[in-house]
PDB file of C-alpha atoms in Angstrom:
ATOM      1  CA  MET C  15      -1.070 -31.533 -21.523  1.00 48.00           C
ATOM      2  CA  PHE C  16       0.575 -33.714 -24.133  1.00 50.00           C
ATOM      3  CA  SER C  17      -0.967 -36.473 -26.212  1.00 50.00           C
ATOM      4  CA  ARG C  18       0.551 -39.016 -28.556  1.00 54.00           C
ATOM      5  CA  TRP C  19      -0.606 -38.712 -32.123  1.00 53.00           C
ATOM      6  CA  GLY C  20       1.412 -40.738 -34.551  1.00 57.00           C
ATOM      7  CA  ASN C  21       5.089 -40.124 -33.885  1.00 57.00           C
ATOM      8  CA  HIS C  22       4.649 -36.482 -32.739  1.00 61.00           C
ATOM      9  CA  ASN C  23       3.917 -34.941 -29.338  1.00 65.00           C
ATOM     10  CA  ILE C  24       1.196 -32.305 -29.579  1.00 69.00           C
ATOM     11  CA  ALA C  25       0.835 -29.622 -26.909  1.00 72.00           C
ATOM     12  CA  ARG C  26      -2.761 -28.758 -26.144  1.00 79.00           C
ATOM     13  CA  SER C  27      -4.108 -25.735 -24.289  1.00 82.00           C
ATOM     14  CA  PHE C  28      -7.302 -25.274 -22.343  1.00 83.00           C
ATOM     15  CA  VAL C  29      -8.999 -21.894 -21.955  1.00 85.00           C
ATOM     16  CA  GLY C  30     -11.840 -21.550 -19.472  1.00 86.00           C
ATOM     17  CA  MET C  31     -14.074 -18.660 -18.427  1.00 88.00           C
ATOM     18  CA  ILE C  32     -14.824 -17.916 -14.771  1.00 87.00           C
ATOM     19  CA  ASP C  33     -18.191 -16.326 -14.152  1.00 84.00           C
ATOM     20  CA  ASP C  34     -17.684 -15.285 -10.519  1.00 84.00           C
ATOM     21  CA  PHE C  35     -14.681 -15.342  -8.222  1.00 78.00           C
ATOM     22  CA  TYR C  36     -14.962 -14.471  -4.529  1.00 76.00           C
ATOM     23  CA  VAL C  37     -12.432 -14.045  -1.745  1.00 74.00           C
ATOM     24  CA  THR C  38     -13.873 -13.957   1.761  1.00 78.00           C
ATOM     25  CA  GLY C  39     -12.603 -13.751   5.307  1.00 79.00           C
ATOM     26  CA  LYS C  40     -10.277 -11.372   7.102  1.00 84.00           C
ATOM     27  CA  ALA C  41      -6.990 -10.368   5.474  1.00 84.00           C
ATOM     28  CA  ASP C  42      -4.000 -12.176   6.973  1.00 88.00           C
ATOM     29  CA  TYR C  43      -0.823 -12.062   4.905  1.00 88.00           C
ATOM     30  CA  GLU C  44       2.616 -10.540   4.505  1.00 95.00           C
ATOM     31  CA  ILE C  45       4.315  -8.895   1.542  1.00 97.00           C
ATOM     32  CA  GLU C  46       8.114  -9.091   1.503  1.00 97.00           C
ATOM     33  CA  PHE C  47       9.339  -7.044  -1.424  1.00 97.00           C
ATOM     34  CA  GLU C  48      12.481  -9.128  -1.909  1.00 97.00           C
ATOM     35  CA  LYS C  49      10.055 -11.811  -3.152  1.00 97.00           C
ATOM     36  CA  GLU C  50       8.098  -9.542  -5.528  1.00 96.00           C
ATOM     37  CA  ARG C  51       8.902  -8.876  -9.180  1.00 96.00           C
ATOM     38  CA  VAL C  52       8.458  -6.269 -11.879  1.00 94.00           C
ATOM     39  CA  GLU C  53       5.622  -7.120 -14.278  1.00 94.00           C
ATOM     40  CA  LEU C  54       6.106  -5.954 -17.853  1.00 90.00           C
ATOM     41  CA  TRP C  55       2.698  -5.013 -19.306  1.00 88.00           C
ATOM     42  CA  THR C  56       4.009  -3.295 -22.462  1.00 88.00           C
ATOM     43  CA  ALA C  57       7.432  -2.080 -23.525  1.00 85.00           C
ATOM     44  CA  LEU C  58       6.873   1.105 -21.484  1.00 85.00           C
ATOM     45  CA  HIS C  59       4.367   0.028 -18.814  1.00 86.00           C
ATOM     46  CA  ARG C  60       5.783  -1.773 -15.774  1.00 90.00           C
ATOM     47  CA  GLU C  61       4.143  -2.499 -12.416  1.00 93.00           C
ATOM     48  CA  ILE C  62       5.212  -4.192  -9.186  1.00 96.00           C
ATOM     49  CA  SER C  63       3.517  -7.552  -8.605  1.00 96.00           C
ATOM     50  CA  GLN C  64       0.430  -7.392  -6.339  1.00 95.00           C
ATOM     51  CA  PHE C  65       0.252  -3.589  -6.689  1.00 96.00           C
ATOM     52  CA  THR C  66      -1.441  -1.029  -8.879  1.00 95.00           C
ATOM     53  CA  ARG C  67      -0.100   2.502  -9.239  1.00 95.00           C
ATOM     54  CA  LEU C  68      -1.913   5.814  -9.530  1.00 94.00           C
ATOM     55  CA  LYS C  69       1.098   8.064 -10.203  1.00 95.00           C
ATOM     56  CA  GLY C  70       4.783   8.309  -9.472  1.00 96.00           C
ATOM     57  CA  ILE C  71       7.639   5.930 -10.172  1.00 96.00           C
ATOM     58  CA  THR C  72       7.835   2.492  -8.561  1.00 97.00           C
ATOM     59  CA  TYR C  73      10.697   0.022  -8.769  1.00 97.00           C
ATOM     60  CA  LEU C  74      12.343  -2.769  -6.772  1.00 97.00           C
ATOM     61  CA  GLU C  75      15.876  -2.420  -5.416  1.00 97.00           C
ATOM     62  CA  LYS C  76      17.755  -4.259  -2.646  1.00 96.00           C
ATOM     63  CA  GLY C  77      14.649  -6.046  -1.395  1.00 97.00           C
ATOM     64  CA  CYS C  78      12.500  -2.920  -1.184  1.00 98.00           C
ATOM     65  CA  LEU C  79       9.757  -1.261  -3.192  1.00 98.00           C
ATOM     66  CA  HIS C  80      10.671   2.343  -3.986  1.00 98.00           C
ATOM     67  CA  LEU C  81       8.094   5.060  -4.658  1.00 98.00           C
ATOM     68  CA  SER C  82       9.025   8.571  -5.778  1.00 98.00           C
ATOM     69  CA  CYS C  83       7.295  11.491  -7.444  1.00 96.00           C
ATOM     70  CA  SER C  84       7.537  15.006  -8.804  1.00 94.00           C
ATOM     71  CA  ASP C  85       4.144  16.168  -7.455  1.00 95.00           C
ATOM     72  CA  PHE C  86       2.604  13.039  -5.887  1.00 96.00           C
ATOM     73  CA  GLY C  87       2.769   9.275  -6.190  1.00 97.00           C
ATOM     74  CA  GLU C  88       0.604   6.471  -4.807  1.00 98.00           C
ATOM     75  CA  THR C  89       0.506   2.686  -5.117  1.00 98.00           C
ATOM     76  CA  TYR C  90      -2.128   0.313  -3.710  1.00 97.00           C
ATOM     77  CA  THR C  91      -2.978  -3.308  -2.973  1.00 97.00           C
ATOM     78  CA  GLY C  92      -5.580  -5.273  -1.045  1.00 95.00           C
ATOM     79  CA  GLY C  93      -9.344  -5.554  -1.150  1.00 93.00           C
ATOM     80  CA  HIS C  94     -11.951  -2.841  -1.545  1.00 92.00           C
ATOM     81  CA  ASP C  95     -14.131  -4.678   0.988  1.00 93.00           C
ATOM     82  CA  TRP C  96     -11.573  -5.074   3.816  1.00 96.00           C
ATOM     83  CA  LYS C  97     -13.173  -3.757   7.005  1.00 95.00           C
ATOM     84  CA  ASN C  98     -11.347  -3.823  10.331  1.00 97.00           C
ATOM     85  CA  TYR C  99      -7.657  -4.717  10.181  1.00 98.00           C
ATOM     86  CA  ARG C 100      -4.136  -3.991  11.349  1.00 98.00           C
ATOM     87  CA  ALA C 101      -1.450  -3.068   8.808  1.00 98.00           C
ATOM     88  CA  LYS C 102       2.235  -2.854   9.675  1.00 98.00           C
ATOM     89  CA  PHE C 103       4.605  -1.109   7.251  1.00 98.00           C
ATOM     90  CA  SER C 104       8.432  -1.149   7.388  1.00 98.00           C
ATOM     91  CA  VAL C 105       9.304   2.059   5.529  1.00 98.00           C
ATOM     92  CA  THR C 106      12.305   4.321   5.024  1.00 98.00           C
ATOM     93  CA  PRO C 107      11.924   7.971   3.970  1.00 98.00           C
ATOM     94  CA  MET C 108      14.706   8.599   1.458  1.00 98.00           C
ATOM     95  CA  VAL C 109      14.216  12.168   0.194  1.00 98.00           C
ATOM     96  CA  GLY C 110      11.668  14.874   0.950  1.00 98.00           C
ATOM     97  CA  GLU C 111       9.155  15.590   3.723  1.00 98.00           C
ATOM     98  CA  HIS C 112       5.922  13.822   2.732  1.00 98.00           C
ATOM     99  CA  HIS C 113       5.852  10.024   3.232  1.00 98.00           C
ATOM    100  CA  GLY C 114       2.641   8.108   3.901  1.00 98.00           C
ATOM    101  CA  VAL C 115       1.244   4.652   4.500  1.00 98.00           C
ATOM    102  CA  ASN C 116      -2.387   4.325   3.507  1.00 98.00           C
ATOM    103  CA  VAL C 117      -5.332   2.340   4.845  1.00 98.00           C
ATOM    104  CA  ARG C 118      -8.989   2.046   3.846  1.00 98.00           C
ATOM    105  CA  VAL C 119      -8.000   2.940   0.283  1.00 98.00           C
ATOM    106  CA  GLN C 120     -11.087   3.269  -1.927  1.00 97.00           C
ATOM    107  CA  GLY C 121      -9.283   4.584  -4.989  1.00 94.00           C
ATOM    108  CA  ALA C 122      -7.365   7.731  -5.824  1.00 94.00           C
ATOM    109  CA  ILE C 123      -9.502  10.225  -3.890  1.00 96.00           C
ATOM    110  CA  ARG C 124     -10.581   8.342  -0.751  1.00 98.00           C
ATOM    111  CA  SER C 125      -8.290   6.884   1.915  1.00 98.00           C
ATOM    112  CA  TYR C 126      -6.609   7.521   5.256  1.00 98.00           C
ATOM    113  CA  ALA C 127      -2.851   7.911   5.653  1.00 98.00           C
ATOM    114  CA  VAL C 128      -0.359   8.017   8.470  1.00 98.00           C
ATOM    115  CA  GLY C 129       2.284  10.408   7.273  1.00 96.00           C
ATOM    116  CA  LEU C 130       5.761  11.558   8.181  1.00 98.00           C
ATOM    117  CA  LEU C 131       5.327  15.311   7.698  1.00 98.00           C
ATOM    118  CA  PRO C 132       7.483  18.475   7.517  1.00 97.00           C
ATOM    119  CA  ASP C 133       8.982  20.015  10.663  1.00 97.00           C
ATOM    120  CA  HIS C 134       9.409  16.604  12.311  1.00 96.00           C
ATOM    121  CA  ARG C 135       5.700  15.917  12.621  1.00 97.00           C
ATOM    122  CA  VAL C 136       3.604  12.810  12.121  1.00 98.00           C
ATOM    123  CA  GLY C 137      -0.121  12.796  11.409  1.00 98.00           C
ATOM    124  CA  ILE C 138      -3.241  10.867  10.533  1.00 98.00           C
ATOM    125  CA  LEU C 139      -4.700  12.312   7.337  1.00 98.00           C
ATOM    126  CA  LYS C 140      -7.914  11.851   5.383  1.00 98.00           C
ATOM    127  CA  ASN C 141      -7.927  11.962   1.599  1.00 98.00           C
ATOM    128  CA  GLU C 142     -11.127  13.576   0.345  1.00 97.00           C
ATOM    129  CA  ASN C 143      -9.805  14.363  -3.133  1.00 95.00           C
ATOM    130  CA  GLY C 144      -6.983  16.049  -1.231  1.00 96.00           C
ATOM    131  CA  TYR C 145      -5.419  15.274   2.144  1.00 97.00           C
ATOM    132  CA  ARG C 146      -6.285  17.042   5.388  1.00 97.00           C
ATOM    133  CA  ILE C 147      -4.884  16.357   8.858  1.00 98.00           C
ATOM    134  CA  LEU C 148      -7.164  14.695  11.426  1.00 98.00           C
ATOM    135  CA  ALA C 149      -4.541  14.382  14.196  1.00 98.00           C
ATOM    136  CA  GLU C 150      -0.833  15.190  14.477  1.00 97.00           C
ATOM    137  CA  THR C 151       2.038  15.364  16.922  1.00 97.00           C
ATOM    138  CA  ASP C 152       5.811  15.876  17.072  1.00 97.00           C
ATOM    139  CA  PHE C 153       8.072  13.027  15.970  1.00 97.00           C
ATOM    140  CA  ASP C 154      11.790  13.508  15.285  1.00 96.00           C
ATOM    141  CA  TRP C 155      12.006  11.380  12.118  1.00 98.00           C
ATOM    142  CA  HIS C 156      14.927  11.427   9.682  1.00 98.00           C
ATOM    143  CA  CYS C 157      15.537  10.378   6.086  1.00 98.00           C
ATOM    144  CA  GLY C 158      17.523   7.177   5.717  1.00 98.00           C
ATOM    145  CA  LYS C 159      16.149   5.517   8.862  1.00 98.00           C
ATOM    146  CA  GLU C 160      13.626   2.659   8.718  1.00 98.00           C
ATOM    147  CA  TYR C 161      10.421   3.110  10.714  1.00 98.00           C
ATOM    148  CA  GLU C 162       7.787   0.560  11.610  1.00 98.00           C
ATOM    149  CA  ILE C 163       4.378   2.186  11.268  1.00 98.00           C
ATOM    150  CA  THR C 164       1.403   0.188  12.509  1.00 98.00           C
ATOM    151  CA  VAL C 165      -2.128   1.333  11.719  1.00 98.00           C
ATOM    152  CA  CYS C 166      -5.253  -0.262  13.220  1.00 98.00           C
ATOM    153  CA  VAL C 167      -8.661   0.585  11.776  1.00 98.00           C
ATOM    154  CA  GLU C 168     -11.755  -0.466  13.699  1.00 98.00           C
ATOM    155  CA  GLU C 169     -15.054   0.969  12.431  1.00 97.00           C
ATOM    156  CA  ASN C 170     -14.435   4.759  12.408  1.00 98.00           C
ATOM    157  CA  HIS C 171     -11.470   4.602  14.834  1.00 98.00           C
ATOM    158  CA  ILE C 172      -7.883   4.917  13.585  1.00 98.00           C
ATOM    159  CA  LEU C 173      -4.903   4.141  15.818  1.00 98.00           C
ATOM    160  CA  ALA C 174      -1.315   4.623  14.638  1.00 98.00           C
ATOM    161  CA  ASP C 175       1.957   3.633  16.289  1.00 98.00           C
ATOM    162  CA  ILE C 176       5.424   4.571  15.041  1.00 97.00           C
ATOM    163  CA  ASP C 177       8.294   2.427  16.365  1.00 96.00           C
ATOM    164  CA  GLY C 178       6.517   2.115  19.708  1.00 94.00           C
ATOM    165  CA  GLU C 179       7.653   5.693  20.390  1.00 93.00           C
ATOM    166  CA  VAL C 180       4.601   7.714  19.438  1.00 94.00           C
ATOM    167  CA  THR C 181       0.913   6.882  19.287  1.00 96.00           C
ATOM    168  CA  LEU C 182      -1.799   8.812  17.483  1.00 97.00           C
ATOM    169  CA  LYS C 183      -5.519   8.138  17.422  1.00 97.00           C
ATOM    170  CA  THR C 184      -8.604   9.722  15.984  1.00 98.00           C
ATOM    171  CA  GLN C 185     -12.253   9.003  15.345  1.00 98.00           C
ATOM    172  CA  ASP C 186     -13.688  10.110  12.018  1.00 97.00           C
ATOM    173  CA  GLU C 187     -17.251  11.287  12.696  1.00 95.00           C
ATOM    174  CA  LYS C 188     -18.017  12.797   9.297  1.00 93.00           C
ATOM    175  CA  ASN C 189     -18.522  10.346   6.401  1.00 95.00           C
ATOM    176  CA  PRO C 190     -15.908   7.811   7.564  1.00 98.00           C
ATOM    177  CA  TYR C 191     -14.393   5.300   5.160  1.00 98.00           C
ATOM    178  CA  LEU C 192     -15.237   1.903   6.638  1.00 98.00           C
ATOM    179  CA  THR C 193     -13.665  -0.394   4.025  1.00 97.00           C
ATOM    180  CA  GLY C 194     -10.698  -0.388   1.668  1.00 97.00           C
ATOM    181  CA  GLY C 195      -7.213  -1.651   0.887  1.00 97.00           C
ATOM    182  CA  ILE C 196      -3.724  -0.422   1.764  1.00 98.00           C
ATOM    183  CA  GLY C 197      -1.011   1.540   0.008  1.00 98.00           C
ATOM    184  CA  LEU C 198       1.947   3.894   0.046  1.00 98.00           C
ATOM    185  CA  SER C 199       2.027   7.579  -0.868  1.00 98.00           C
ATOM    186  CA  VAL C 200       4.518  10.420  -1.348  1.00 98.00           C
ATOM    187  CA  GLN C 201       4.133  14.086  -2.218  1.00 97.00           C
ATOM    188  CA  LYS C 202       6.152  17.121  -3.318  1.00 97.00           C
ATOM    189  CA  GLY C 203       9.144  15.293  -4.795  1.00 97.00           C
ATOM    190  CA  SER C 204       9.543  12.824  -1.941  1.00 98.00           C
ATOM    191  CA  HIS C 205      10.986   9.315  -2.250  1.00 98.00           C
ATOM    192  CA  MET C 206      10.417   6.427   0.151  1.00 98.00           C
ATOM    193  CA  SER C 207      11.128   2.716   0.263  1.00 98.00           C
ATOM    194  CA  CYS C 208       9.171  -0.129   1.843  1.00 98.00           C
ATOM    195  CA  ARG C 209      10.706  -3.461   2.859  1.00 98.00           C
ATOM    196  CA  LYS C 210       7.677  -5.303   4.197  1.00 98.00           C
ATOM    197  CA  ILE C 211       3.935  -5.001   4.858  1.00 98.00           C
ATOM    198  CA  THR C 212       1.932  -7.258   7.173  1.00 98.00           C
ATOM    199  CA  VAL C 213      -1.872  -7.237   7.262  1.00 98.00           C
ATOM    200  CA  SER C 214      -3.923  -9.041   9.906  1.00 96.00           C
TER     201      SER C 214
END
């Protein structure tokens, strides 16, 4: 806002405080990483827009978010109160044998993941301050190839589809996570990239 005072233009700022801010309704949006940016928090602290990171290295390159680690790395987005939704991830394993897409993320120690696992396996995992496999099957995945992983969560049911070639499902009967955001995860020195995420 500018005002005229004498012969000089004076720039004025307005600062306001928001007491409460609410977002309601079902998630329905798409993240295309070619449209995201690196946010510089300090000289050494950088994050990818719309995401927060637990561990690992994240960066943007050729329209994709990259996540890599020495021991493990995870990055998250979305709402802690999201309930039933469908999340579709376009991901490419680059290096290593542990690549995951996460749903119902409730922080660093609670979430579900659909993971590309060693020995050409794919599984649905539960993070209870450490991941354990709830369901798994064979899937001949390879580094350098993009996969479309779709995960549907409905109450305590989890359904995963990889490229329309393999389907996994499970029902978590013991202390299920019924709300939470989405994310990406890698372990044991793995590196993956993600081009796009759609949530509906």
